[in-house]
Amino acid sequence: MCGIFAIFSPDGQPIEPQPHLGSKHSLRELAYRQSGKQRHRGPDDTGVAVIDAKGVALVHERLSVIGVETGHQPLYSQDGQVVLIANGEIYNYLELAAEIANQRPNYKPKSDSNVIIELYEQHGVDLLQKITGMFSFVLYDQRKGQVLVARDPFGIIPLYMGQDAKGNIWFASEMKCLVEFCKQLKIFPPGHFAAGSVQELEPRRYFNPNWLLDTPTQPVQFNGLREKLESAVRSHLQCDVPFGALLSGGVDSSLIAAIATRIMRERDPAYKLRTFSVGMHGSPDFKHARMVAQHIGSEHTEVAFAVDDCLDGVRDLIYHLESYDIATVRCSLPMFYLARYVKSTGIKMILSGEGADEIFGGYLYFHNAPNYEEFHREMVTRCEQLHVSDILRANKVTMSKGLELRVPFLDTSLVNYVMNIRPQDKIPGPLNEFEGKRSKRIEKFILRSAFANDYLPDAVLWRQKEQFSDGVGYDLIDALPQFVARHVSDAQITEAAKRFPINPPKTKEAYYYRTIFEEQYPGEAAALTVEKWAPRLDWGCPEDPSGRAQSAHEKNYGKC
Amino acid sequence: MCGIFAIFSADGRPIEPRVHHGSRHSLRELAFRQSGKQRHRGPDSTGVALIADQGVAMVHERLRVVGVEMGDQPFVSTDGNLVLVANGEIYNYLELSAGIAKRRGHYKPKSDCNVIVELYEDFGVELLQHITGMYAFALYDKRTQELLLARDPFGIIPMYVGHDAAGNLWVASEMKCLVECCVSVETFTPGEARFGKVGALRRWRHFEQPWMKQIPSVPCDLSLLRSSLESAVRTHLQCDVHLGALLSGGVDSSLIASIATKIMRERDPAFRLKTFSVGLRNAPDFEAARLVAKYIDSEHKEVVFGIDEALDGIRDIVYHLETYDVTTVRCSLPMLLLARYIKSTGIKMILSGEGADEIFGGYLYFHKAPDAVQFHEELVKRVEQLHLSDCLRCNKVTMAKGLELRVPFLDTAFVNYVMSIRPQDKMAGEQNCLGGVQQHRIEKHILRAAFADGYLPDSVLWRQKEQFSDGVGYDWIDNIRRVATSHVSDEEFAGAAERFPFNTPTTKEAFYYRCIFEEQFPGEPAARTVMRWVPRLDWGCPEDPSGRAQAVHQVNKD
């Protein structure tokens, strides 16, 4: 994965050198410097394209994962007129490259992102209907003076858009590149694109499946589900560098690791996946991860930390996350620690289980859904919010250490398949009506059942969900209030709404995170990019987002 | 290699939380945050030791190279009373560990730096006479509230110290951790040690050698020279992760790569070293490096860069180098690109040839030394200044990307040997008198002659030096000078002496680097840590330090 950065003058005229922190910066110097704030995303290489006459600068920070030797960006069309910077992975690029080669016999696939330029030349904006994967990209067509910007359906890859005082339009993978200059600033929404001249760049939706609006009626088919997930994992394994998988001890990441192992063993029967889990000494997740590692024969590492080690990272973490949401910060602390460790072993890509809870309805509070329609609606909402919660976390935390995280559960065609399954089959608890038989079933029942055939030990396959922040060790969650209390006084909390009128923090913990965020990302526009976890209080969720607090936990949900 | 950081309170009392950038920081938070500015030195893990009741915080940023699983720092002695943060490599640690095990009956070596704690228990500050290597460390004794700071003989590893307004002592591998918080900052000089309580530190030089004061008279023994360098390279190969070597195309780095290959092949005859060179397209260095790579059969990679691409890094390089010296900035930019590339391939440690020019007298201007005495004195001066020029450059540039660079030519025993050779045998040009026969010989003749037997192709072994920044392509210097100059107006430059009364820049290029430095490291104490290259004008050197400008270049080899 990588980082992308762009500046466009509003009228296609040159952007004059400007003073910045005491010295004169040309457009190129400014772009290189600001993009430098996300250089952790691309530790391997920086590429710059400046078209001075048009006031255009594009910068790419690269982590080389596919096409190590040929994937340097920015990428250019054959005639040099189209320039592209892209972040992400196009999982169907080999297929697409074969199609292109059909029409242009001398075409040689260079890297996954390269197909975007070729498809643009043939199909224009419609290229978005062809590519699948996680991506955000900025493409500039010098011939027409036009820009095409797009972001993947679920926002696995981040993208921000801003405008400075002179009207120049800025894009960046992370907000930290923009906040100094752009008074206006917003998240570029997932599943959207913007095309045209610089002044008409308004995000419009291109990803519009039926399940966003309609409640589906298709019953689940285990074979279909299994094949879809297997092919999602297969496409996510394209990688030219050492990789591994996270094992949280829950069913989602464990399944991904198990499937990946089977696929890799097709070619090399002795293959051992490298797996990692993180936790405090004695964390319950270690035990389950160890069972999985043993079951799938992985080369497993347990990364254990002390509470203080994690707390040290709070400030840096908020800087990297660009969020003050409590749940996001909490869950990210152990992962931040883990990502650094994994990277230090030489691994550049890691598989993980994010997304399953959203599309299968795995969160414990889904037990409280009153009916099928509302259950489905809530899943849709969660999918749409992924990019400000789990996916934001997963991407920015790992990329802060130059590690690429891939999430096969969010493969576009898998999500479409799962979100088209009728909610009666998915809903957890007594309302479940799988195969027309109403019975109390565990959350993600259909996922577990589809992989019942020796993929995982039963104790993990049927294990109830722990929120990541709980599974990692209750001591950390318990230590946080004490830690933050040293920083925030009672008087400050009562003034919270005055100091932070947008999303005012209600607890000392929230207040502390917010002050750190404010120090690094001052201004209203930045504060508005953050979505706070809004618990379904009407479904009986507590204010505190930690999973353990919910009543469904520890209740028995048998295999039915 | 790593980064170290420490704060010691002025009076041994707790340090109260303070407001920093608008929010309250406990001592631990302050230390973690400031040390974070050198986290590039230790991308793999951070360790913090806090002794809150004595006002002490010590932080270690780690790049795991030796003792991957056991070497996380700070190290704490068995009884918990000693705490150590150390950066570097102790090359004789296996020997030392064996000695410790013998004295105690039981000791399991953990990592190279761990021996420092153990030796302190046994020998106190005399431990500095036992360890050899490249290092900088801070060790704290809770019982007596005393601390020991020390830095290796030649300053391969950087260290700075400073005091904040409250009189607390700050220590860091890089100055960037200190400038915001300290009112005074200075370079901790190589070969120096300080010991005692914060307010009463005793300072002394732990590295003193006869060659520093006297002109040596021992003639060169080529076979001893060869075996000394071989054993230096051997110790520098201790490494538990992927390693490689730089090939600049000159004789120094080529020799190191060649010797390393021979040593590695003792165990694995099929071993192929990974080697790297950097340059503009068609750089003169590439051709020579390619010859070497072929000769030693290394897995070789040429990293070609564009001029614009290297120029992009000017601001970052001044920040990482913490210098405004023109030569250092110029030759560091290609190396920064190279370091980034090498790191991206998964290599964590790299061997290089720095130091040979200082101890053998390899710079072209040494041809102009008037006599043997002045030749030797100039060598001594260059060795003493290494930590402000080549050592500073090669350490900070590679560590900017979390890559450890090792310099076998600066192995302590090897330097002591070479610097004890009489200058008559080393001198470049007409005055050389090796074996009592006076005749014109190329610079570094004895080094080349010692390895004449199957180490390198002749055309490289006897190739004349190119300054690094020339070897990457002659266009490079012209371009960086042009671009840097273009940032400075005549008017600005006219005010140079007023704006920078200390070390006033004498060219627009120098002025530009100085402005970038000033932005990142404001204040005179920071400016005073930098030494500008001062050419031997009295020996006929030009103001501009680029090697090509010198008349000796391309003169006939002997």
Coordinates of N, CA, C and O in Angstrom, one line a residue, chain B residues 22-135:
Chain B
G22 N 0.9 22.8 25.1 CA -0.5 22.9 25.5 C -1.0 21.8 26.4 O -2.2 21.9 26.8
S23 N -0.3 20.7 26.7 CA -0.9 19.8 27.6 C 0.2 19.2 28.6 O 1.4 19.3 28.3
R24 N -0.3 18.8 29.7 CA 0.6 18.4 30.8 C 1.3 17.1 30.4 O 0.6 16.1 30.1
H25 N 2.6 17.0 30.6 CA 3.4 15.8 30.4 C 4.0 15.4 31.6 O 4.8 16.2 32.2
S26 N 3.8 14.1 32.0 CA 4.6 13.6 33.1 C 6.0 13.4 32.5 O 6.2 13.5 31.3
L27 N 7.0 13.1 33.4 CA 8.3 12.8 33.0 C 8.4 11.7 31.9 O 9.1 11.9 30.9
R28 N 7.6 10.7 32.2 CA 7.6 9.6 31.2 C 7.1 10.0 29.8 O 7.7 9.7 28.8
E29 N 6.0 10.8 29.9 CA 5.4 11.2 28.6 C 6.3 12.2 27.9 O 6.5 12.1 26.6
L30 N 7.0 13.1 28.6 CA 7.9 14.0 28.0 C 9.1 13.2 27.4 O 9.5 13.5 26.2
A31 N 9.6 12.3 28.1 CA 10.8 11.5 27.6 C 10.4 10.7 26.3 O 11.1 10.7 25.3
F32 N 9.2 10.0 26.4 CA 8.8 9.2 25.3 C 8.5 10.1 24.0 O 8.9 9.8 22.9
R33 N 8.0 11.3 24.3 CA 7.7 12.2 23.2 C 9.0 12.7 22.5 O 9.1 12.7 21.3
Q34 N 9.9 13.2 23.4 CA 11.1 13.8 22.8 C 12.0 12.7 22.1 O 12.6 13.0 21.1
S35 N 12.0 11.6 22.8 CA 12.8 10.5 22.2 C 12.2 10.1 20.8 O 12.8 9.5 19.9
G36 N 10.9 10.3 20.7 CA 10.2 10.0 19.5 C 10.8 10.6 18.3 O 10.6 10.2 17.1
K37 N 11.4 11.8 18.5 CA 12.0 12.5 17.3 C 13.2 11.7 16.7 O 13.6 12.0 15.6
Q38 N 13.7 10.7 17.4 CA 14.8 9.9 16.8 C 14.3 8.5 16.7 O 15.1 7.5 16.6
R39 N 13.0 8.3 16.6 CA 12.5 6.9 16.5 C 12.9 6.2 15.2 O 12.9 5.0 15.2
H40 N 13.2 7.0 14.2 CA 13.7 6.4 13.0 C 14.9 5.6 13.2 O 15.2 4.7 12.5
R41 N 15.7 5.9 14.3 CA 16.9 5.1 14.6 C 16.6 3.8 15.1 O 17.4 2.9 15.1
G42 N 15.4 3.6 15.7 CA 15.0 2.4 16.3 C 13.6 2.0 15.9 O 12.7 2.1 16.8
P43 N 13.4 1.7 14.7 CA 12.0 1.4 14.2 C 11.3 0.2 14.9 O 10.1 0.1 14.8
D44 N 12.2 -0.7 15.4 CA 11.6 -2.0 15.8 C 10.9 -2.0 17.2 O 10.0 -2.8 17.4
S45 N 11.5 -1.3 18.2 CA 10.8 -1.2 19.4 C 11.3 -0.1 20.3 O 12.4 0.4 20.1
T46 N 10.5 0.3 21.3 CA 10.9 1.4 22.2 C 10.8 0.8 23.6 O 9.8 0.1 23.9
G47 N 11.8 1.1 24.4 CA 11.8 0.7 25.8 C 12.0 1.9 26.7 O 12.8 2.7 26.4
V48 N 11.2 1.9 27.8 CA 11.3 3.1 28.7 C 11.6 2.6 30.1 O 11.0 1.6 30.5
A49 N 12.6 3.2 30.8 CA 12.8 2.9 32.2 C 12.6 4.2 32.9 O 13.2 5.3 32.6
L50 N 11.7 4.2 33.9 CA 11.4 5.4 34.7 C 11.8 5.2 36.1 O 11.3 4.2 36.7
I51 N 12.6 6.1 36.7 CA 12.8 6.0 38.1 C 12.3 7.3 38.7 O 13.0 8.3 38.8
A52 N 11.0 7.3 38.9 CA 10.3 8.6 39.1 C 10.8 9.3 40.4 O 11.0 10.5 40.4
D53 N 11.1 8.5 41.4 CA 11.4 9.2 42.7 C 12.8 9.8 42.6 O 13.2 10.6 43.5
Q54 N 13.6 9.4 41.6 CA 14.9 10.1 41.5 C 15.0 11.0 40.3 O 16.1 11.5 40.0
G55 N 13.9 11.2 39.6 CA 13.8 12.1 38.5 C 14.7 11.6 37.3 O 15.4 12.4 36.7
V56 N 14.5 10.3 37.0 CA 15.3 9.8 35.9 C 14.4 9.1 34.9 O 13.5 8.3 35.3
A57 N 14.6 9.4 33.6 CA 13.9 8.6 32.6 C 14.9 8.3 31.5 O 15.7 9.1 31.1
M58 N 14.9 7.0 31.1 CA 15.8 6.6 30.1 C 15.0 5.8 29.0 O 14.2 5.0 29.3
V59 N 15.2 6.2 27.7 CA 14.4 5.6 26.6 C 15.4 5.0 25.6 O 16.5 5.6 25.3
H60 N 15.0 3.9 25.1 CA 15.8 3.2 24.0 C 14.9 2.9 22.8 O 13.9 2.3 22.9
E61 N 15.4 3.4 21.7 CA 14.7 3.1 20.4 C 15.5 2.1 19.7 O 16.7 2.3 19.4
R62 N 15.0 0.9 19.4 CA 15.8 -0.2 19.0 C 15.6 -0.6 17.6 O 14.5 -0.8 17.1
L63 N 16.7 -0.8 16.9 CA 16.8 -1.6 15.6 C 17.4 -2.9 16.0 O 18.6 -3.0 16.4
R64 N 16.7 -4.0 15.8 CA 17.2 -5.3 16.2 C 18.2 -5.9 15.2 O 17.8 -6.2 14.1
V65 N 19.4 -6.0 15.6 CA 20.5 -6.5 14.7 C 21.2 -7.6 15.3 O 21.5 -8.6 14.7
V66 N 21.6 -7.5 16.6 CA 22.3 -8.6 17.3 C 21.4 -8.9 18.5 O 20.9 -8.1 19.2
G67 N 21.2 -10.2 18.8 CA 20.4 -10.7 19.9 C 18.9 -10.2 19.7 O 18.3 -9.6 20.6
V68 N 18.4 -10.6 18.6 CA 17.1 -10.1 18.2 C 16.0 -10.2 19.3 O 15.3 -9.3 19.6
E69 N 16.0 -11.4 19.9 CA 14.9 -11.7 20.9 C 15.3 -11.3 22.3 O 14.4 -11.1 23.1
M70 N 16.6 -11.1 22.6 CA 17.0 -10.9 24.0 C 17.5 -9.5 24.2 O 17.8 -9.1 25.3
G71 N 17.6 -8.7 23.2 CA 18.3 -7.4 23.3 C 17.5 -6.2 23.6 O 18.0 -5.1 23.6
D72 N 16.2 -6.3 23.9 CA 15.4 -5.1 24.2 C 16.0 -4.4 25.4 O 16.3 -5.0 26.4
Q73 N 16.1 -3.1 25.3 CA 16.6 -2.3 26.3 C 15.5 -1.4 26.9 O 14.4 -1.3 26.3
P74 N 15.7 -0.7 28.0 CA 16.8 -0.6 28.8 C 17.2 -1.9 29.5 O 16.3 -2.7 29.8
F75 N 18.5 -2.1 29.7 CA 19.0 -3.3 30.5 C 19.0 -2.9 31.9 O 19.4 -1.8 32.3
V76 N 18.5 -3.8 32.8 CA 18.5 -3.6 34.2 C 19.4 -4.7 34.8 O 19.2 -5.9 34.4
S77 N 20.2 -4.4 35.8 CA 21.0 -5.4 36.4 C 20.2 -6.3 37.2 O 19.0 -6.0 37.5
T78 N 20.7 -7.5 37.6 CA 19.9 -8.5 38.3 C 19.3 -7.9 39.5 O 18.1 -8.2 39.8
D79 N 20.0 -7.1 40.2 CA 19.4 -6.6 41.5 C 18.6 -5.3 41.2 O 18.1 -4.7 42.2
G80 N 18.5 -4.9 40.0 CA 17.6 -3.8 39.7 C 18.2 -2.4 39.9 O 17.5 -1.4 39.7
N81 N 19.5 -2.4 40.3 CA 20.0 -1.1 40.7 C 20.7 -0.3 39.5 O 20.9 0.9 39.6
L82 N 21.1 -1.0 38.5 CA 21.7 -0.4 37.4 C 20.8 -0.4 36.2 O 20.2 -1.4 35.9
V83 N 20.7 0.7 35.5 CA 19.9 0.8 34.3 C 20.8 1.4 33.1 O 21.5 2.3 33.4
L84 N 20.7 0.7 32.0 CA 21.6 1.1 30.9 C 20.7 1.3 29.6 O 19.9 0.5 29.3
V85 N 21.0 2.4 28.9 CA 20.6 2.5 27.5 C 21.9 2.7 26.7 O 22.7 3.6 27.0
A86 N 22.0 1.9 25.7 CA 23.3 1.9 24.9 C 22.9 1.8 23.4 O 22.0 1.1 23.0
N87 N 23.7 2.5 22.6 CA 23.5 2.5 21.2 C 24.8 2.0 20.6 O 25.9 2.5 21.0
G88 N 24.8 1.1 19.7 CA 26.0 0.7 19.0 C 26.3 -0.8 19.1 O 25.3 -1.6 19.3
E89 N 27.5 -1.2 18.8 CA 27.9 -2.6 18.8 C 29.2 -2.7 19.6 O 30.1 -2.0 19.4
I90 N 29.2 -3.7 20.5 CA 30.4 -4.0 21.2 C 31.0 -5.2 20.5 O 30.5 -6.3 20.7
Y91 N 32.0 -5.0 19.7 CA 32.5 -6.1 18.9 C 33.2 -7.2 19.6 O 33.2 -8.4 19.1
N92 N 33.7 -7.0 20.8 CA 34.4 -8.0 21.5 C 33.5 -8.6 22.6 O 34.0 -9.1 23.6
Y93 N 32.2 -8.6 22.4 CA 31.3 -9.0 23.5 C 31.3 -10.5 23.8 O 31.1 -10.9 25.0
L94 N 31.6 -11.3 22.8 CA 31.6 -12.7 23.1 C 32.8 -13.1 24.0 O 32.6 -13.8 25.0
E95 N 33.9 -12.5 23.7 CA 35.1 -12.6 24.6 C 34.8 -12.1 26.0 O 35.1 -12.8 27.0
L96 N 34.2 -10.9 26.0 CA 33.9 -10.3 27.4 C 32.9 -11.2 28.1 O 33.1 -11.4 29.3
S97 N 31.9 -11.7 27.4 CA 30.9 -12.6 28.1 C 31.6 -13.8 28.7 O 31.3 -14.2 29.8
A98 N 32.6 -14.4 27.9 CA 33.3 -15.5 28.4 C 34.0 -15.2 29.7 O 34.0 -16.0 30.7
G99 N 34.6 -14.0 29.8 CA 35.3 -13.6 31.0 C 34.4 -13.4 32.1 O 34.7 -13.8 33.3
I100 N 33.2 -12.8 31.9 CA 32.2 -12.6 32.9 C 31.8 -14.0 33.5 O 31.7 -14.2 34.7
A101 N 31.5 -14.9 32.6 CA 31.0 -16.2 33.0 C 32.1 -16.9 33.8 O 31.8 -17.6 34.8
K102 N 33.3 -16.7 33.5 CA 34.4 -17.3 34.2 C 34.5 -16.8 35.7 O 34.6 -17.5 36.6
R103 N 34.4 -15.4 35.8 CA 34.5 -14.8 37.1 C 33.3 -15.2 38.0 O 33.4 -15.3 39.2
R104 N 32.1 -15.3 37.3 CA 30.9 -15.5 38.2 C 30.5 -17.0 38.3 O 29.6 -17.3 39.0
G105 N 31.0 -17.8 37.4 CA 30.5 -19.2 37.3 C 29.3 -19.3 36.5 O 29.1 -20.4 35.9
H106 N 28.5 -18.3 36.3 CA 27.4 -18.5 35.4 C 27.1 -17.1 34.8 O 27.0 -16.1 35.5
Y107 N 26.9 -17.0 33.5 CA 26.4 -15.8 32.8 C 26.0 -16.2 31.4 O 26.8 -16.9 30.7
K108 N 24.8 -15.8 31.1 CA 24.4 -16.2 29.7 C 24.4 -14.9 28.9 O 23.7 -13.9 29.3
P109 N 25.2 -14.8 27.8 CA 25.3 -13.6 27.0 C 23.9 -13.3 26.5 O 23.2 -14.1 25.9
K110 N 23.4 -12.0 26.6 CA 22.1 -11.6 26.1 C 22.2 -10.9 24.8 O 21.7 -11.3 23.8
S111 N 23.0 -9.8 24.8 CA 23.2 -9.1 23.6 C 24.5 -8.4 23.8 O 25.1 -8.4 24.9
D112 N 25.1 -7.8 22.8 CA 26.4 -7.2 22.9 C 26.5 -6.1 24.0 O 27.4 -6.1 24.7
C113 N 25.4 -5.3 24.0 CA 25.5 -4.2 25.0 C 25.3 -4.6 26.4 O 25.6 -3.8 27.3
N114 N 24.7 -5.7 26.6 CA 24.5 -6.2 28.0 C 25.7 -6.3 28.8 O 25.7 -6.1 30.0
V115 N 26.9 -6.6 28.1 CA 28.1 -6.7 28.9 C 28.5 -5.4 29.6 O 29.2 -5.5 30.6
I116 N 28.0 -4.3 29.1 CA 28.4 -3.0 29.8 C 27.9 -3.0 31.2 O 28.6 -2.6 32.1
V117 N 26.7 -3.5 31.5 CA 26.1 -3.5 32.8 C 27.0 -4.4 33.7 O 27.4 -4.1 34.8
E118 N 27.3 -5.6 33.1 CA 28.0 -6.6 33.9 C 29.4 -6.1 34.2 O 29.9 -6.3 35.3
L119 N 30.1 -5.5 33.2 CA 31.4 -5.0 33.4 C 31.5 -3.9 34.4 O 32.4 -3.7 35.2
Y120 N 30.4 -3.1 34.5 CA 30.4 -2.0 35.4 C 30.3 -2.5 36.8 O 31.0 -2.0 37.7
E121 N 29.6 -3.6 37.0 CA 29.6 -4.3 38.3 C 31.0 -4.7 38.7 O 31.3 -4.7 39.9
D122 N 31.7 -5.2 37.8 CA 33.0 -5.8 38.1 C 34.1 -4.8 38.1 O 35.1 -4.8 38.9
F123 N 34.1 -3.8 37.2 CA 35.2 -2.9 37.1 C 34.9 -1.4 37.3 O 35.8 -0.5 37.2
G124 N 33.6 -1.0 37.5 CA 33.3 0.4 37.5 C 33.6 1.1 36.2 O 33.5 0.5 35.2
V125 N 34.0 2.3 36.3 CA 34.3 3.1 35.1 C 35.4 2.5 34.2 O 35.6 2.9 33.1
E126 N 36.2 1.7 34.8 CA 37.3 1.1 34.1 C 36.8 0.2 33.0 O 37.6 -0.3 32.1
L127 N 35.5 -0.1 33.0 CA 35.0 -1.0 31.9 C 35.3 -0.4 30.5 O 35.4 -1.2 29.6
L128 N 35.5 0.9 30.5 CA 35.8 1.5 29.2 C 37.1 1.0 28.6 O 37.3 1.1 27.4
Q129 N 38.0 0.5 29.4 CA 39.3 -0.1 28.9 C 39.0 -1.5 28.3 O 39.9 -2.0 27.7
H130 N 37.9 -2.1 28.6 CA 37.6 -3.5 28.2 C 36.9 -3.6 26.8 O 37.1 -4.5 26.1
I131 N 35.9 -2.6 26.6 CA 35.1 -2.8 25.5 C 35.7 -2.1 24.2 O 36.3 -1.1 24.3
T132 N 35.5 -2.8 23.1 CA 35.8 -2.1 21.8 C 34.6 -2.1 20.9 O 33.8 -3.1 21.0
G133 N 34.5 -1.1 20.1 CA 33.4 -1.1 19.2 C 33.0 0.3 18.9 O 33.7 1.3 19.2
M134 N 31.7 0.5 18.4 CA 31.2 1.8 18.2 C 30.0 1.9 19.2 O 29.2 1.0 19.3
Y135 N 30.0 2.9 20.0 CA 29.0 3.0 21.0 C 28.8 4.4 21.6 O 29.7 5.3 21.5

